[in-house]
């Protein structure tokens, strides 16, 4: 028990911070309330610190937590300045201009930060999950606050629309993967992931995986597709990203996606990349499922992004596409397990998550930093036109981030993609690599449009934008853009860490304490 | 020194961004000139120390991402050195050519990217690591995109987008092929520990570990990228558009260096990595090249846009370059390398001339403008001179390259070298006299379209556009230019002209001698390796063995650590 | 023929005898060569090159004096003197070598044939010396002529003219003096360029520009043959260097050791080279560019398109004679013979019907070149080469005389509008020069043309038909042509140079000068006033000293060239030169020692009479049809006006043949229809194909994402929650179905 | 159907999920019955979600799906004779409750804005 406690210290710290934030947020004093952001940042820093020492836990991916939680903390820290002022912006502005006085009841700043931290807590818990129940709870803890954050992120109807779509479809997705979990449990008789893995192993050695188990896995994975916004569960993504405030969209592009991928990796780890003719891939049904989903996701995301005029929608669909890319890494699996990055798809996915998270913050931060005259954040591509003339640093940030997302060497995103490339090739997934390459090219259509609009084109005359009132967001944008470049200097370290994190403890049949017979419902009842 | 050549332009690029716009062109000129000076030293030092035993000089390496097998490693052989020299030479020339064409308020953007572009181009030639190569290869797209998109003419957005997307798509697929090769080497080659992107290692092992089928696929993938870049028929359609729309300096660089990235990549990767497949499929590639030579040449003939004409002529000319490469013999490959340089000079100069004309008349339509011989005698003289160089007139630089490419194709025929009637002047190879003949007809076509262009542009009675569309947004308010070329413009052309003559009369002393040993080694290497590719079974076995060895090594390591 | 042998000759013989044991002969031949020439020989081509540079510099300073001309003439004169020195210092049999630097050198192995070595090197034997003597000599004279002829263009145009002129001499020198086929090719293309530039000298005239381009392109087509021949030579013999090549040929084996006679290359290479030669020398299918080339200034026509450049093809065949002889079936030689003979006849048929005197000279050049080729083909290399030499002089004289007429009559060249120049002040020298030229061209006894042509025709009858198929038929054809030549030559003379004084000025071509034509030099024949003033205000002006001097010198040269026939013991001086070169033919060896007879007599002896008869016949015909009344018409002429002659009713009766002949048998139109138009159609087709199909496909693939984007976007992303839910569930179903389908 | 698990050698040799003190009618129920019901519930939930436009009903449908999973979990737990399934269900219920709380708050918010519970009225964002 204490072992597990040691594992979750970051979550505990975050939880404590959350509580503190909520309490501080009750203060009647505006200045005290403004501390919430700083406290959250402090909490995140401590959580990162606490994440690092955790060296080795049990389970299928015994070393995943330090990297994952560190990554979550870092990206969380970058998201924090972006989220600043999301809900209280109007109120603050009113107070500053003297039109209103501070009213404790009208401000929900603290709650907003708290939800954010809760969500991150859930995300970290996902990373340390070693049990289906835990996984389920962690995923829900990740998602539930985001539903609220989306809904209240702006005062317009769009956010509410986004909220309703997100919540209801999210609930549908949750129900689906829960049902999948149930079936997995049914097939293996345990909720412990390592034991599940052992049971699956035993089944496969005994002559084939249990149908219900495979079905459960499939259903669970499909349900999790909602979290990562993969086809066919991607429908909500664009609407929700567009409806939510940019900061929240940025968070949506990272937090649920990371949770989803962690969960998918764990589920795939439970069944193991030890099947197929050469014993190095997922079981055929799961493999085909993920293959189809990955290819469809890449194409759908990229294709849909082309026609958009809203930058947020473009980024939403690109986020869909990026999920597709990462699924390639999942399909490729952990490779030979020689501690190398290039043939390790899981490491590639973990690394990609980081690069994507870091880069993505920047794009949304640029949008969040620009305001239309009616107070809304920039959204349409016309709004960022001519940015180079008025705010060159934002334009530069946009350019760098977008190019990194495109995978333009030598930016961070490129190396993320190369990891996926190499691992997929090592796994023999040449067609997927081609699909991935083609899609990178299709993606250039819309990334170029964004880059061109921001960096090269003159401003539209009838479109007016001005700098947003919150300087932290500009900071977030610049921070993200510089990270795209500066992280290259430590890329080797990050890659090594991701390799360590992806260390897959392949199950053996003997691990399970209670060897269960294969559950076979298909056997005829005579 | 190489790294300096990559970093300096970047530094100057930053300087351009930070200094006031009025100073931009001076900084750019200073940067490119400084690089040219350093480059001259580099080239000089390279050839002073050249020896067949040390093909690569100025090597430097920095282990950056060992996890991806990525070292920042550079090094140059003679071919790369010459191409770097060409790149650096075109630097100041491009700045000079843009002196008045680029309005001051946008100068920072232009010159900044120009410098970045130069760094990237040098990087491509200097790279000794696959990812460094690829990085620079791709990164040339962006500056070019900006230059076309921002400083081009009417249709520039479409041109820029097409240029970027087309070449980007191709090169990603090429990357897949290259990475596949790296993977195969990393998992099968004996003596290679893990994944590596080191070009030397890959070259050494790739042909031993890739099966025939794999080689064919990798060849296909690489061609997807490089053939688009070259461009080889039928992947050429982006080029006329991009050239037509690009600003003068953009066209010069595009024709002068960027297209050579494709052929250089073929020389550096396609030939040595997959020799078996190259030998097998060379006729197909050569046929494409020949179609390109004649087809694009004929298209040139009926162009009305002079810049488009020169652009299509690039397609035609680069056909020779590819043909020479795939002749797989010294004559052809030498000719091809020479072609890379000489085409850069002469076509670059033609683009400069067209640009100077455009700056004065704001039209490129040969129905509107022509007969400039009387009005612009200096311009016309240069025009005729460079057209002759482009036509392949002996004594000028175009001829040795064109001749050697044709000769390479002609003598590259296995039937020549075997059997009773052995022909000593022929070499082993996949093409044959008919290829040489077909390419030779391209020379006729080249004469037709280039002289037709001269006939329209230079000779005849003077035709000028009725109304100067001087109200072109980029040029409004620009300084008024005299009728004929200014001293600055002449200074951009003169060095190229001098080189054309020098390379035409002394090709052996300047170029062929320089690259001879490297090219011969490359050809011998391809010859030696093209014979047999491992079978599927052998490849599989090699992979198994490699894995076992690595496992054993790891176990030993663990065993070594544990006690 | 060939009684005494030079050392080279010995070597060749020994090689022929010991055909398969070639090594000894090989060594012997190698030993007999290899005199390294003095460095100053290199100045012969380089001085004109220096001239190019200097004249270009003058152009840069916008020099308006005649300085470019003086520089050029001076340098060319030095060049000529150097050639003369070289000739005088030459030992008479060994080739002189001089290598300046490696031009294109590439090696990929140590074995034979693995090295391509083409030095920027010179090779002087009798053939090249002979050529160089008249090339530099004539160039010098014609440069002097042009200094006056081009004076109205003083300025940039003048500089341009002399730069190209000098460049031409440089290129021609490289062509002739080159030590390997690549050097020859360098000169070959270089003279092509200069020809192009000079034909299009009056670049504002579309016809001139088109003519220049036509010349270049047609030449390029021939060049393809030359190029392919060169490459095939390399693959067969492993070298492009003359010495090594000839040595190899003399062994009778390819460099790979196969007997030459068993290979197809042995006839393919000469045929390919012949293609190149025919292109440059305007033979057979390729002749069409030369008449059009008369658009250039007359000195250019004289030097390039009559005397020197067009003989490059002859030089090539003569130079490569060993290769031609290596084929026991003599396929290529037969082709050369018949190509030459047919061309000679064909262009004569055109020449008889033309009215433009310069064009007539153009066709006659083609015709005479045909003689030269026929001569080479029937193994009369001496005759062919001698004809090149004499032709260079008399044709230059003819052209320059025509040029003087043109110069004096504001570009008038139509023989229907000119008459009686003898009686116009200042044209006497011109008329005399013209007469000497015409006599030479028509083969009037004891002129140079008479001897050289006879040697060719006689040899055609000498050579048995078994060696060169139909050789004697070719001889008859050539004989007939000789008569026609005399006719059309004197047709010009009788109509234009004697008779009643009638003239009409032409459109002054010279008005099309470069830029400065506004500042007129006060010439009587003004620039634009030619159109303003009525014809009666026009006063022809005779040539000044430079033109007269040149014409005089050339006329003397023409007369003296006849004397060369009696020099030396190898059928004249030219024979001696040929004997000391690769062009030498051992006719005994080739023909088996038997001489065919003509009318029971040895052809060489009887031919003097026969051809004299044909020549006289032609002249008399011309006098009857075109001669003026009186002594100038040889007392049989009856012409009283410029335009009407006795030939007119006959020409009318012969319609449409005569019209066709006037229209040059519609060959240009035919080529246009068969070659140019289809090519242009293809070009347009390709253009549209490229635009619509190739680029269309690219655009299609480029548009596919966008189109499918709209399709997917509009149909799925409706914004309605239920639709989303439905699609998600349906999507899940689809995915699962796909999985199941793939699985089973 | 009884024979479904007839040859199973689960610990305790149970043939059915029924315990001895179950009512007789239930004693013949097998795992399949439960799974069938669970699947039916799940399907009904989906169908309801897809067909109903009322936000509250839609939410209830998702609850139905959650409970379907819960039922399956319990059935499996019983089948495997361990408590994992049951404890899972407890958490599922908790989550369901949390979701319900959020859902109702959300519904109130939305209703205030549009005066309607029709989910399809919210279709401003699309494309």
PDB file of N, CA, C and O in Angstrom, chain B residues 454-471:
ATOM      1  N   UNK B 454      15.773  33.823 -78.508  1.00  0.00           N
ATOM      2  CA  UNK B 454      16.657  34.941 -78.843  1.00  0.00           C
ATOM      3  C   UNK B 454      16.076  35.724 -80.019  1.00  0.00           C
ATOM      4  O   UNK B 454      16.105  36.955 -80.033  1.00  0.00           O
ATOM      5  N   UNK B 455      15.547  34.980 -80.982  1.00  0.00           N
ATOM      6  CA  UNK B 455      15.000  35.662 -82.140  1.00  0.00           C
ATOM      7  C   UNK B 455      13.896  36.612 -81.724  1.00  0.00           C
ATOM      8  O   UNK B 455      13.761  37.705 -82.262  1.00  0.00           O
ATOM      9  N   UNK B 456      13.111  36.192 -80.760  1.00  0.00           N
ATOM     10  CA  UNK B 456      12.001  37.053 -80.353  1.00  0.00           C
ATOM     11  C   UNK B 456      12.466  38.172 -79.431  1.00  0.00           C
ATOM     12  O   UNK B 456      12.035  39.307 -79.550  1.00  0.00           O
ATOM     13  N   UNK B 457      13.319  37.801 -78.484  1.00  0.00           N
ATOM     14  CA  UNK B 457      13.676  38.784 -77.459  1.00  0.00           C
ATOM     15  C   UNK B 457      14.726  39.773 -77.941  1.00  0.00           C
ATOM     16  O   UNK B 457      14.686  40.944 -77.590  1.00  0.00           O
ATOM     17  N   UNK B 458      15.696  39.280 -78.653  1.00  0.00           N
ATOM     18  CA  UNK B 458      16.847  40.119 -78.957  1.00  0.00           C
ATOM     19  C   UNK B 458      16.759  40.686 -80.359  1.00  0.00           C
ATOM     20  O   UNK B 458      16.924  41.872 -80.575  1.00  0.00           O
ATOM     21  N   UNK B 459      16.485  39.806 -81.314  1.00  0.00           N
ATOM     22  CA  UNK B 459      16.472  40.255 -82.694  1.00  0.00           C
ATOM     23  C   UNK B 459      15.093  40.784 -83.058  1.00  0.00           C
ATOM     24  O   UNK B 459      14.161  40.731 -82.266  1.00  0.00           O
ATOM     25  N   UNK B 460      15.002  41.244 -84.260  1.00  0.00           N
ATOM     26  CA  UNK B 460      13.732  41.772 -84.742  1.00  0.00           C
ATOM     27  C   UNK B 460      13.591  43.241 -84.398  1.00  0.00           C
ATOM     28  O   UNK B 460      14.459  43.845 -83.781  1.00  0.00           O
ATOM     29  N   UNK B 461      12.442  43.786 -84.831  1.00  0.00           N
ATOM     30  CA  UNK B 461      12.228  45.188 -84.531  1.00  0.00           C
ATOM     31  C   UNK B 461      11.768  45.324 -83.091  1.00  0.00           C
ATOM     32  O   UNK B 461      11.165  44.430 -82.523  1.00  0.00           O
ATOM     33  N   UNK B 462      12.068  46.477 -82.533  1.00  0.00           N
ATOM     34  CA  UNK B 462      11.792  46.703 -81.119  1.00  0.00           C
ATOM     35  C   UNK B 462      10.292  46.679 -80.868  1.00  0.00           C
ATOM     36  O   UNK B 462       9.517  47.339 -81.545  1.00  0.00           O
ATOM     37  N   UNK B 463       9.905  45.870 -79.921  1.00  0.00           N
ATOM     38  CA  UNK B 463       8.510  45.858 -79.471  1.00  0.00           C
ATOM     39  C   UNK B 463       8.509  46.136 -77.984  1.00  0.00           C
ATOM     40  O   UNK B 463       9.209  45.479 -77.220  1.00  0.00           O
ATOM     41  N   UNK B 464       7.752  47.103 -77.587  1.00  0.00           N
ATOM     42  CA  UNK B 464       7.653  47.391 -76.157  1.00  0.00           C
ATOM     43  C   UNK B 464       6.198  47.393 -75.775  1.00  0.00           C
ATOM     44  O   UNK B 464       5.338  47.714 -76.599  1.00  0.00           O
ATOM     45  N   UNK B 465       5.896  47.038 -74.550  1.00  0.00           N
ATOM     46  CA  UNK B 465       4.493  47.066 -74.145  1.00  0.00           C
ATOM     47  C   UNK B 465       3.939  48.476 -74.312  1.00  0.00           C
ATOM     48  O   UNK B 465       4.620  49.460 -74.005  1.00  0.00           O
ATOM     49  N   UNK B 466       2.713  48.531 -74.784  1.00  0.00           N
ATOM     50  CA  UNK B 466       2.114  49.832 -75.044  1.00  0.00           C
ATOM     51  C   UNK B 466       2.072  50.670 -73.774  1.00  0.00           C
ATOM     52  O   UNK B 466       2.506  51.807 -73.728  1.00  0.00           O
ATOM     53  N   UNK B 467       1.551  50.061 -72.745  1.00  0.00           N
ATOM     54  CA  UNK B 467       1.501  50.763 -71.466  1.00  0.00           C
ATOM     55  C   UNK B 467       2.398  49.995 -70.515  1.00  0.00           C
ATOM     56  O   UNK B 467       2.242  48.804 -70.343  1.00  0.00           O
ATOM     57  N   UNK B 468       3.331  50.662 -69.904  1.00  0.00           N
ATOM     58  CA  UNK B 468       4.118  49.996 -68.866  1.00  0.00           C
ATOM     59  C   UNK B 468       3.186  49.688 -67.716  1.00  0.00           C
ATOM     60  O   UNK B 468       2.562  50.596 -67.187  1.00  0.00           O
ATOM     61  N   UNK B 469       3.119  48.426 -67.338  1.00  0.00           N
ATOM     62  CA  UNK B 469       2.333  48.223 -66.114  1.00  0.00           C
ATOM     63  C   UNK B 469       3.255  48.530 -64.952  1.00  0.00           C
ATOM     64  O   UNK B 469       3.590  47.690 -64.173  1.00  0.00           O
ATOM     65  N   UNK B 470       3.672  49.718 -64.906  1.00  0.00           N
ATOM     66  CA  UNK B 470       4.626  50.117 -63.863  1.00  0.00           C
ATOM     67  C   UNK B 470       3.975  50.214 -62.509  1.00  0.00           C
ATOM     68  O   UNK B 470       4.649  50.344 -61.492  1.00  0.00           O
ATOM     69  N   UNK B 471       2.658  50.073 -62.506  1.00  0.00           N
ATOM     70  CA  UNK B 471       1.975  50.263 -61.222  1.00  0.00           C
ATOM     71  C   UNK B 471       1.943  48.974 -60.423  1.00  0.00           C
ATOM     72  O   UNK B 471       1.102  48.781 -59.575  1.00  0.00           O
TER      73      UNK B 471
END
